[in-house]
Coordinates of C-alpha atoms in Angstrom, one line a residue:
M1 CA 0.0 0.0 0.0
N2 CA 1.4 3.4 -1.0
T3 CA -0.8 6.2 0.4
L4 CA 1.4 8.8 -1.3
K5 CA -0.4 7.7 -4.5
D6 CA -3.4 9.7 -3.3
T7 CA -1.6 12.9 -3.8
Q8 CA -0.5 11.9 -7.3
D9 CA -4.1 11.0 -8.1
L10 CA -5.1 14.6 -7.3
Y11 CA -2.7 16.0 -9.8
Q12 CA -3.9 13.5 -12.4
I13 CA -7.6 14.3 -11.9
V14 CA -7.1 18.0 -12.8
Y15 CA -4.6 17.1 -15.5
E16 CA -7.0 14.6 -17.2
H17 CA -10.0 17.0 -16.9
Y18 CA -8.3 19.8 -18.8
A19 CA -6.4 17.6 -21.2
N20 CA -9.7 16.0 -22.2
K21 CA -11.4 19.4 -22.7
I22 CA -8.5 20.3 -25.0
R23 CA -8.6 16.9 -26.8
F24 CA -12.4 17.1 -27.2
G25 CA -12.1 20.6 -28.7
L26 CA -13.8 22.4 -25.9
Y27 CA -10.7 24.6 -25.5
R28 CA -8.8 25.7 -28.7
E29 CA -5.4 27.2 -29.2
G30 CA -5.2 30.7 -27.6
D31 CA -8.1 30.0 -25.2
S32 CA -7.5 30.7 -21.5
L33 CA -8.1 28.1 -18.8
P34 CA -9.8 29.2 -15.5
T35 CA -7.6 30.9 -12.9
I36 CA -5.7 28.7 -10.4
E37 CA -8.1 30.0 -7.7
K38 CA -11.2 29.0 -9.7
I39 CA -9.8 25.5 -10.5
S40 CA -8.9 25.1 -6.8
G41 CA -12.5 26.0 -5.9
Q42 CA -14.0 23.7 -8.5
F43 CA -12.1 20.6 -7.4
N44 CA -11.9 21.6 -3.7
I45 CA -8.2 21.0 -3.6
S46 CA -5.2 23.2 -2.7
I47 CA -3.7 25.8 -5.0
N48 CA -0.3 24.0 -4.9
T49 CA -2.0 20.8 -6.2
V50 CA -3.6 22.8 -9.0
R51 CA -0.3 24.5 -9.8
Q52 CA 1.4 21.1 -10.1
S53 CA -1.3 19.8 -12.5
L54 CA -0.8 22.9 -14.7
I55 CA 2.9 22.4 -14.7
N56 CA 2.3 18.8 -15.9
L57 CA 0.0 20.1 -18.7
E58 CA 2.6 22.6 -19.8
R59 CA 5.3 19.9 -19.8
D60 CA 3.2 17.8 -22.2
G61 CA 2.5 20.7 -24.5
F62 CA -1.1 21.5 -23.8
I63 CA -0.7 24.9 -22.2
R64 CA 1.7 27.8 -21.6
L65 CA 2.1 29.3 -18.1
T66 CA 2.8 32.9 -17.5
R67 CA 3.2 34.4 -14.0
G68 CA 0.1 36.3 -12.8
R69 CA -2.1 35.2 -15.8
P70 CA -4.3 32.3 -16.6
A71 CA -2.8 29.4 -18.5
I72 CA -3.1 29.6 -22.3
V73 CA -3.9 26.6 -24.5
T74 CA -1.1 26.0 -27.0
I75 CA -2.5 23.1 -29.1
T76 CA -5.5 22.6 -31.3
Y77 CA -6.8 19.2 -32.5
S78 CA -8.7 19.0 -35.8
D79 CA -12.5 18.4 -35.7
D80 CA -11.9 14.8 -36.8
E81 CA -9.3 14.2 -34.0
C82 CA -11.7 15.7 -31.4
R83 CA -14.5 13.6 -32.7
E84 CA -12.4 10.4 -32.6
R85 CA -11.2 11.1 -29.1
Y86 CA -14.7 11.8 -27.8
I87 CA -16.0 8.6 -29.3
E88 CA -13.0 6.7 -27.8
H89 CA -13.8 8.2 -24.4
F90 CA -17.3 6.5 -24.4
T91 CA -16.4 3.2 -26.2
A92 CA -13.9 2.6 -23.4
R93 CA -16.5 3.3 -20.7
H94 CA -19.4 1.3 -22.0
D95 CA -19.6 -1.3 -19.2
A96 CA -19.1 1.2 -16.4
L97 CA -21.7 3.6 -17.8
E98 CA -24.2 0.8 -18.0
E99 CA -23.6 0.0 -14.3
L100 CA -23.6 3.7 -13.3
R101 CA -27.0 4.3 -15.0
A102 CA -28.4 1.2 -13.3
F103 CA -28.0 2.6 -9.8
L104 CA -27.3 6.3 -10.3
P105 CA -31.0 7.4 -10.5
G106 CA -32.0 6.1 -7.1
I107 CA -28.8 7.2 -5.2
F108 CA -28.7 10.6 -6.9
A109 CA -32.4 11.4 -6.6
K110 CA -32.5 10.6 -2.9
T111 CA -29.3 12.5 -2.2
L112 CA -30.6 15.5 -4.0
L113 CA -33.9 15.3 -2.1
H114 CA -31.9 15.6 1.2
A115 CA -29.8 18.4 -0.2
F116 CA -32.9 20.4 -1.3
Y117 CA -34.4 19.9 2.1
F118 CA -31.4 21.6 3.8
M119 CA -31.0 24.3 1.2
K120 CA -31.9 27.7 2.6
P121 CA -35.1 29.3 1.1
K122 CA -33.2 32.3 -0.2
D123 CA -30.9 29.9 -2.1
S124 CA -33.7 29.1 -4.5
E125 CA -33.1 32.4 -6.1
K126 CA -29.4 31.7 -6.4
L127 CA -30.2 28.3 -8.0
M128 CA -32.5 30.0 -10.5
D129 CA -29.7 32.4 -11.4
L130 CA -27.3 29.5 -12.0
L131 CA -30.0 27.8 -14.2
L132 CA -30.5 30.9 -16.2
Q133 CA -26.8 31.0 -16.9
T134 CA -26.8 27.4 -18.1
S135 CA -26.3 27.0 -21.8
F136 CA -26.6 24.2 -24.3
E137 CA -23.1 25.3 -25.4
D138 CA -21.6 24.5 -21.9
S139 CA -19.3 21.4 -21.7
L140 CA -21.1 20.2 -18.6
P141 CA -24.3 22.3 -18.5
F142 CA -25.8 21.4 -15.1
F143 CA -22.6 20.8 -13.2
Y144 CA -22.6 24.0 -11.2
P145 CA -26.3 24.1 -10.3
L146 CA -26.1 20.5 -9.0
R147 CA -23.0 21.2 -7.1
F148 CA -24.6 24.3 -5.5
V149 CA -27.6 22.1 -4.3
L150 CA -25.3 19.3 -3.0
A151 CA -23.3 21.9 -1.0
S152 CA -26.2 22.5 1.3
L153 CA -25.5 19.1 3.0
G154 CA -22.1 20.5 4.2
N155 CA -20.3 17.4 2.8
P156 CA -17.6 17.8 0.3
L157 CA -17.5 14.0 -0.2
L158 CA -20.9 14.3 -2.1
E159 CA -19.5 17.1 -4.3
S160 CA -16.5 14.8 -4.9
V161 CA -18.7 11.9 -6.2
H162 CA -20.6 14.4 -8.3
L163 CA -17.4 15.7 -9.8
D164 CA -16.0 12.3 -10.7
A165 CA -19.3 11.0 -12.1
S166 CA -19.7 14.2 -14.2
M167 CA -16.1 13.9 -15.6
F168 CA -16.5 10.2 -16.2
T169 CA -19.8 10.4 -18.1
Y170 CA -19.0 13.7 -19.7
L171 CA -22.4 14.3 -21.2
S172 CA -21.5 17.3 -23.2
P173 CA -24.6 18.2 -25.4
K174 CA -22.5 20.3 -27.8
K175 CA -20.0 17.4 -28.5
M176 CA -22.7 14.7 -28.5
S177 CA -24.8 16.6 -31.1
A178 CA -21.8 17.3 -33.2
I179 CA -21.2 13.6 -33.8
G180 CA -24.9 12.7 -34.1
L181 CA -25.5 11.3 -30.7
P182 CA -28.9 11.5 -28.9
Y183 CA -28.8 14.8 -27.0
D184 CA -30.7 17.6 -28.6
L185 CA -32.2 20.9 -27.5
G186 CA -35.4 19.2 -26.5
T187 CA -33.5 17.0 -24.0
F188 CA -31.6 20.0 -22.7
A189 CA -34.9 21.9 -22.2
S190 CA -36.4 18.9 -20.3
F191 CA -33.5 19.0 -17.9
L192 CA -33.7 22.7 -17.5
N193 CA -37.5 22.6 -16.9
G194 CA -37.1 19.9 -14.3
F195 CA -34.5 21.8 -12.3
S196 CA -36.6 24.9 -12.5
Q197 CA -39.5 23.0 -11.1
L198 CA -37.3 21.7 -8.3
S199 CA -36.4 25.2 -7.3
D200 CA -40.1 26.1 -7.3
F201 CA -41.0 23.2 -5.1
K202 CA -38.2 24.1 -2.7
A203 CA -39.7 27.6 -2.4
T204 CA -43.1 26.1 -1.5
G205 CA -41.8 23.2 0.6
D206 CA -43.5 20.6 -1.6
Y207 CA -41.1 17.7 -1.1
A208 CA -43.6 15.1 -2.4
G209 CA -43.8 17.0 -5.7
M210 CA -40.1 17.3 -5.6
C211 CA -39.8 13.4 -5.5
Q212 CA -41.9 13.1 -8.7
V213 CA -39.7 15.6 -10.5
L214 CA -36.4 14.1 -9.2
T215 CA -37.6 10.7 -10.4
R216 CA -38.4 12.1 -13.8
V217 CA -35.2 14.0 -14.2
C218 CA -32.9 11.2 -12.9
R219 CA -34.7 8.6 -15.1
L220 CA -34.2 10.9 -18.1
L221 CA -30.5 11.1 -17.2
S222 CA -30.3 7.3 -17.0
E223 CA -32.1 7.0 -20.4
Q224 CA -29.7 9.5 -22.0
I225 CA -26.7 7.5 -20.8
G226 CA -28.3 4.3 -22.2
L227 CA -29.1 5.8 -25.5
L228 CA -25.6 7.2 -25.8
N229 CA -24.1 3.9 -25.0
K230 CA -26.2 2.0 -27.5
E231 CA -25.6 4.6 -30.2
V232 CA -21.9 4.6 -29.7
T233 CA -21.6 0.8 -29.6
D234 CA -23.9 0.3 -32.6
R235 CA -21.9 2.9 -34.7
F236 CA -18.4 2.6 -33.5
G237 CA -18.1 -0.8 -31.7
K238 CA -17.0 -1.6 -28.2
N239 CA -13.5 -1.1 -26.9
P240 CA -12.1 -4.3 -25.5
N241 CA -10.1 -2.4 -22.9
Q242 CA -12.9 -1.1 -20.7
L243 CA -12.2 1.5 -18.0
P244 CA -13.9 1.3 -14.6
F245 CA -15.3 4.2 -12.7
V246 CA -13.0 5.3 -9.9
W247 CA -14.0 7.6 -7.1
H248 CA -11.0 9.8 -6.2
I249 CA -11.8 11.1 -2.7
Q250 CA -10.2 14.4 -3.2
A251 CA -12.7 16.8 -1.6
G252 CA -12.2 17.2 2.1
R253 CA -9.4 14.7 1.9
P254 CA -7.1 14.5 4.9
Q255 CA -3.4 14.2 4.8
V256 CA -1.4 11.0 4.3
Y257 CA -1.1 10.1 7.9
Y258 CA -4.8 10.0 8.3
N259 CA -5.0 7.2 5.8
V260 CA -2.2 5.3 7.6
A261 CA -4.0 5.8 10.9
V262 CA -7.2 4.3 9.6
S263 CA -5.2 1.4 8.1
I264 CA -3.7 0.7 11.5
I265 CA -7.2 0.8 13.1
A266 CA -8.4 -1.7 10.4
D267 CA -5.4 -3.9 11.2
I268 CA -6.3 -3.8 14.9
R269 CA -9.8 -4.9 14.0
K270 CA -8.4 -7.8 12.0
G271 CA -6.2 -8.9 14.9
V272 CA -2.9 -8.0 13.2
Y273 CA -2.2 -5.8 16.2
K274 CA -3.8 -6.9 19.5
N275 CA -4.9 -4.9 22.5
Q276 CA -2.1 -4.1 24.9
E277 CA 0.6 -5.1 22.4
F278 CA 3.2 -2.7 21.1
L279 CA 3.1 -1.5 17.5
P280 CA 6.2 -2.2 15.4
T281 CA 8.9 0.4 15.3
P282 CA 8.2 3.6 13.3
A283 CA 10.8 2.5 10.7
T284 CA 8.9 -0.8 10.2
L285 CA 5.6 0.9 10.0
A286 CA 7.0 3.4 7.5
E287 CA 8.1 0.6 5.2
K288 CA 4.9 -1.4 5.6
Y289 CA 2.6 1.5 4.7
G290 CA 4.9 3.1 2.1
V291 CA 5.3 6.5 3.8
S292 CA 7.9 8.6 5.5
L293 CA 9.0 8.4 9.1
I294 CA 7.5 11.9 9.6
S295 CA 4.1 10.6 8.4
I296 CA 4.4 7.7 10.8
R297 CA 5.2 10.0 13.7
R298 CA 2.2 12.1 12.8
T299 CA 0.1 9.0 12.6
I300 CA 1.0 7.9 16.1
A301 CA 0.4 11.3 17.5
L302 CA -3.1 11.2 15.8
L303 CA -3.9 7.8 17.3
N304 CA -2.7 8.9 20.7
S305 CA -4.8 12.1 20.5
V306 CA -8.0 10.0 20.2
G307 CA -7.0 7.4 22.8
M308 CA -6.5 4.5 20.4
T309 CA -2.9 4.1 21.4
E310 CA -0.5 5.5 24.1
T311 CA 3.2 6.1 23.6
I312 CA 5.4 5.1 26.6
N313 CA 8.9 6.6 26.7
G314 CA 11.6 4.0 26.2
C315 CA 9.1 1.3 25.3
G316 CA 7.1 2.3 22.2
T317 CA 3.5 2.7 21.3
R318 CA 0.9 0.4 22.8
I319 CA -2.6 -0.4 21.6
S320 CA -5.0 0.8 24.4
L321 CA -8.4 -0.6 23.6
Y322 CA -11.0 -1.1 26.4
R323 CA -9.3 1.4 28.8
K324 CA -11.2 4.0 30.8
P325 CA -13.2 6.6 28.8
L326 CA -11.5 9.7 27.4
E327 CA -12.5 12.8 29.2
S328 CA -11.5 15.0 26.3
L329 CA -10.0 15.0 22.8
D330 CA -6.7 16.6 21.8
L331 CA -8.0 18.8 19.0
S332 CA -4.9 21.0 18.7
S333 CA -3.8 19.2 15.5
P334 CA -5.5 20.3 12.3
G335 CA -5.0 16.7 11.1
T336 CA -7.0 15.3 14.0
R337 CA -9.9 17.8 13.4
K338 CA -9.9 17.1 9.7
S339 CA -9.8 13.3 10.2
L340 CA -12.8 13.4 12.6
I341 CA -14.9 15.6 10.3
F342 CA -14.0 13.3 7.4
Y343 CA -15.5 10.4 9.4
L344 CA -18.8 12.3 9.9
M345 CA -18.9 13.1 6.2
G346 CA -18.6 9.4 5.3
L347 CA -21.2 8.5 7.9
Q348 CA -23.7 11.0 6.5
L349 CA -23.2 9.6 3.0
V350 CA -23.8 6.1 4.3
T351 CA -26.9 7.1 6.2
I352 CA -28.5 8.7 3.2
N353 CA -28.0 5.7 0.9
V354 CA -27.6 2.6 2.9
R355 CA -31.2 1.5 2.9
T356 CA -31.3 1.6 -0.9
V357 CA -28.1 -0.4 -1.2
A358 CA -29.1 -2.9 1.5
Q359 CA -32.5 -3.6 -0.2
E360 CA -30.7 -4.5 -3.4
S361 CA -27.8 -6.5 -1.9
F362 CA -29.5 -8.4 0.9
N363 CA -30.3 -11.5 -1.1
A364 CA -26.7 -11.8 -2.2
I365 CA -25.3 -12.1 1.4
T366 CA -24.1 -15.6 1.8
P367 CA -25.1 -17.8 4.8
E368 CA -21.3 -18.2 5.5
R369 CA -20.9 -14.4 5.8
I370 CA -24.0 -14.1 8.0
D371 CA -22.5 -16.8 10.3
E372 CA -19.2 -14.8 10.5
I373 CA -21.1 -11.6 11.5
I374 CA -23.1 -13.5 14.1
R375 CA -19.9 -14.9 15.7
L376 CA -18.3 -11.4 15.8
Y377 CA -21.5 -10.1 17.4
E378 CA -21.6 -12.8 20.0
Q379 CA -17.9 -12.1 20.9
E380 CA -18.7 -8.4 21.3
T381 CA -21.8 -9.2 23.3
Q382 CA -19.7 -11.1 25.9
S383 CA -17.3 -8.1 26.3
R384 CA -20.0 -5.5 25.9
N385 CA -17.6 -3.6 23.5
Y386 CA -19.5 -3.2 20.2
L387 CA -16.7 -1.8 18.1
Y388 CA -16.7 -3.7 14.8
T389 CA -20.0 -5.5 14.1
H390 CA -21.8 -2.5 12.6
G391 CA -18.9 -1.8 10.3
Q392 CA -18.7 -5.4 9.2
I393 CA -22.4 -5.4 8.4
L394 CA -22.0 -2.2 6.3
K395 CA -19.0 -3.8 4.6
T396 CA -21.0 -6.9 3.8
V397 CA -23.9 -4.9 2.4
F398 CA -21.7 -2.8 0.1
Y399 CA -19.4 -5.6 -1.0
S400 CA -22.3 -8.0 -1.7
H401 CA -24.0 -5.6 -4.2
K402 CA -23.8 -7.0 -7.8
N403 CA -23.1 -3.6 -9.2
S404 CA -19.3 -3.0 -9.3
E405 CA -19.8 0.8 -9.5
I406 CA -21.8 0.7 -6.2
R407 CA -18.7 -1.1 -4.7
A408 CA -16.4 1.5 -6.3
I409 CA -18.2 4.4 -4.5
F410 CA -19.1 2.8 -1.1
S411 CA -16.0 0.6 -0.5
P412 CA -13.8 3.6 0.4
L413 CA -16.4 4.6 3.0
I414 CA -15.8 1.3 4.9
H415 CA -12.2 2.5 5.4
I416 CA -13.4 5.8 6.7
M417 CA -15.9 4.2 9.1
S418 CA -13.1 2.7 11.1
W419 CA -12.4 6.2 12.4
G420 CA -15.5 6.0 14.5
I421 CA -14.0 3.3 16.7
P422 CA -11.9 5.5 19.0
L423 CA -14.8 7.8 19.5
S424 CA -16.5 5.0 21.4
Y425 CA -14.2 5.9 24.3
L426 CA -15.0 9.6 24.4
G427 CA -17.3 10.8 27.1
D428 CA -20.3 8.7 28.1
S429 CA -20.3 5.2 26.7
D430 CA -22.8 4.4 24.0
M431 CA -22.2 0.7 24.2
D432 CA -25.6 -0.1 25.7
A433 CA -27.4 1.8 22.9
K434 CA -25.2 0.1 20.2
G435 CA -25.9 -3.3 21.8
E436 CA -29.7 -2.8 21.7
E437 CA -29.5 -1.5 18.1
L438 CA -27.4 -4.5 17.0
D439 CA -29.7 -7.0 18.8
L440 CA -32.5 -5.9 16.5
L441 CA -30.4 -5.7 13.4
I442 CA -28.9 -9.2 13.9
S443 CA -32.3 -10.7 14.5
L444 CA -33.6 -9.1 11.2
L445 CA -30.5 -10.4 9.4
K446 CA -31.3 -13.9 10.6
S447 CA -35.0 -13.7 9.8
G448 CA -34.4 -12.8 6.1
D449 CA -36.7 -9.8 6.3
K450 CA -35.0 -7.6 3.7
E451 CA -37.1 -4.5 4.0
S452 CA -37.0 -4.4 7.8
F453 CA -33.3 -5.1 7.8
A454 CA -32.5 -2.3 5.4
R455 CA -34.7 0.2 7.3
Q456 CA -33.1 -0.8 10.6
L457 CA -29.5 -0.5 9.2
E458 CA -30.5 3.0 8.1
M459 CA -31.8 3.8 11.6
N460 CA -28.7 2.4 13.3
S461 CA -26.4 4.5 11.0
W462 CA -28.6 7.6 11.7
N463 CA -28.4 7.1 15.5
I464 CA -24.6 6.6 15.3
L465 CA -24.3 9.8 13.3
I466 CA -26.3 11.7 15.9
R467 CA -24.2 10.4 18.8
K468 CA -20.8 10.8 17.2
R469 CA -21.6 14.2 15.9
Q470 CA -22.8 15.3 19.3
K471 CA -19.7 13.9 21.0
L472 CA -17.4 15.8 18.7
M473 CA -19.4 19.0 19.2
D474 CA -19.2 18.6 23.0
A475 CA -15.5 18.0 22.7
G476 CA -15.1 21.4 21.0
L477 CA -15.1 20.4 17.3
T478 CA -17.4 23.1 16.2
D479 CA -17.1 22.2 12.5
A480 CA -19.1 19.0 13.2
E481 CA -22.2 21.2 13.3
T482 CA -21.8 21.7 9.5
I483 CA -22.5 18.0 8.8
R484 CA -26.3 17.8 8.5
I485 CA -28.3 15.1 10.2
P486 CA -30.6 13.6 7.5
A487 CA -34.3 14.3 8.5
L488 CA -36.2 11.1 9.2
E489 CA -39.3 12.3 7.3
I490 CA -37.1 12.8 4.2
L491 CA -35.4 9.4 4.6
N492 CA -38.9 7.8 4.7
L493 CA -40.3 10.0 1.9
A494 CA -37.3 9.1 -0.3
S495 CA -37.8 5.4 0.4
D496 CA -41.5 5.5 -0.3
S497 CA -41.6 7.8 -3.3
I498 CA -38.5 7.4 -5.3
H499 CA -38.3 4.2 -7.2
F500 CA -36.6 3.0 -10.4
N501 CA -36.6 -0.3 -12.2
S502 CA -33.2 -2.0 -12.4
H503 CA -31.6 -2.3 -15.8

């Protein structure tokens, strides 16, 4: 494992985005790219990362950089070359696009419903302004209006998924119509009308009506991807080298040592490192996780700050599970604060979508896997320390789903969920509450009641989000308040009113 690759991925995301725009003919020789500040805001990454991406683009002959001015495009592809590259983009993504469109409507519509719910009434006017600025000529027409709505949930992870999905599908009406693909002014007008209606429904608080429009708009989006895929395959064939969808968790992303800390927590869960044992030396850990000694020292400081480990002078760092509760958190480190907020972001995303995923994956969970979960649950029941069972159930639900793109999006969240483990030791214990919730969830897992299991898994995640968020706010992490708690009435409305047929 080389966590430094995450940083390299960030450079590559921006690089590929603008390289593709140039290859597709959306930027021509002499055109200016957005400023570094605007690119930083769009991708929610640092100015230094943007600057490195632009340096790489200049190195490869795409742009010219001049101090104090936006980058200038220095290359132009012919119309035939642009057409060929745009077609190639889709022929290599046929399989992933089919899987994306199979689940995207349900996940996207329900997430948008929550986002609209938390959007301030006055923001309806801002949304309308963004829609009025939307043009058929835009490379990604509805990117900014959708991003504006999603921002109301206070969760950059959602904006990150939206960014990667938008760049992967790249439904550019201008380029699609130029090569005779099915996206015309009528389709564009349907999307624009749908989003305008959503803004109106927000102004009146009509969330039932909003569900109907979201269903229609997201179904249209899925149909457009399907028509595009069929048209491209029929006319140009299918590329044997298919590219998967990959979610690069760049927005809100913590530093390298956060990822190492979560990996160590996961290894503790697996029994690689046992309670009261000492961790390997920093040099050994640095080699194992592919990072510097400085990153390992920061990792250990981070684990110590939340009570997961304790460093003893002259001895090393010891795993400190099941010790007395922490009275406070050391929030002096920006890395600690960012890591804990990152956990809440992941938990919010899980809470909004886990019922939908669980309903679809329940029947694929094997009896052997259920037995493993029950054994873990029984072990934790004996110790009254419910640290891992909920996470293992989530992992099972996400990994059992037949759609590989579901797994691509939600699998990274399992890694993030490990960060909730040390919070169990902060303040008043919530083990009794977790035990009661798991009792019911395990009984439903055994019973085979898919709908009740999915609903209870959603409720358990919702309760955990409330408790962990409150613990962090009580500990002085004021930023935790920005992570919204999904409203129960909206969770239920979404489940009852937003439905799509599987493809």
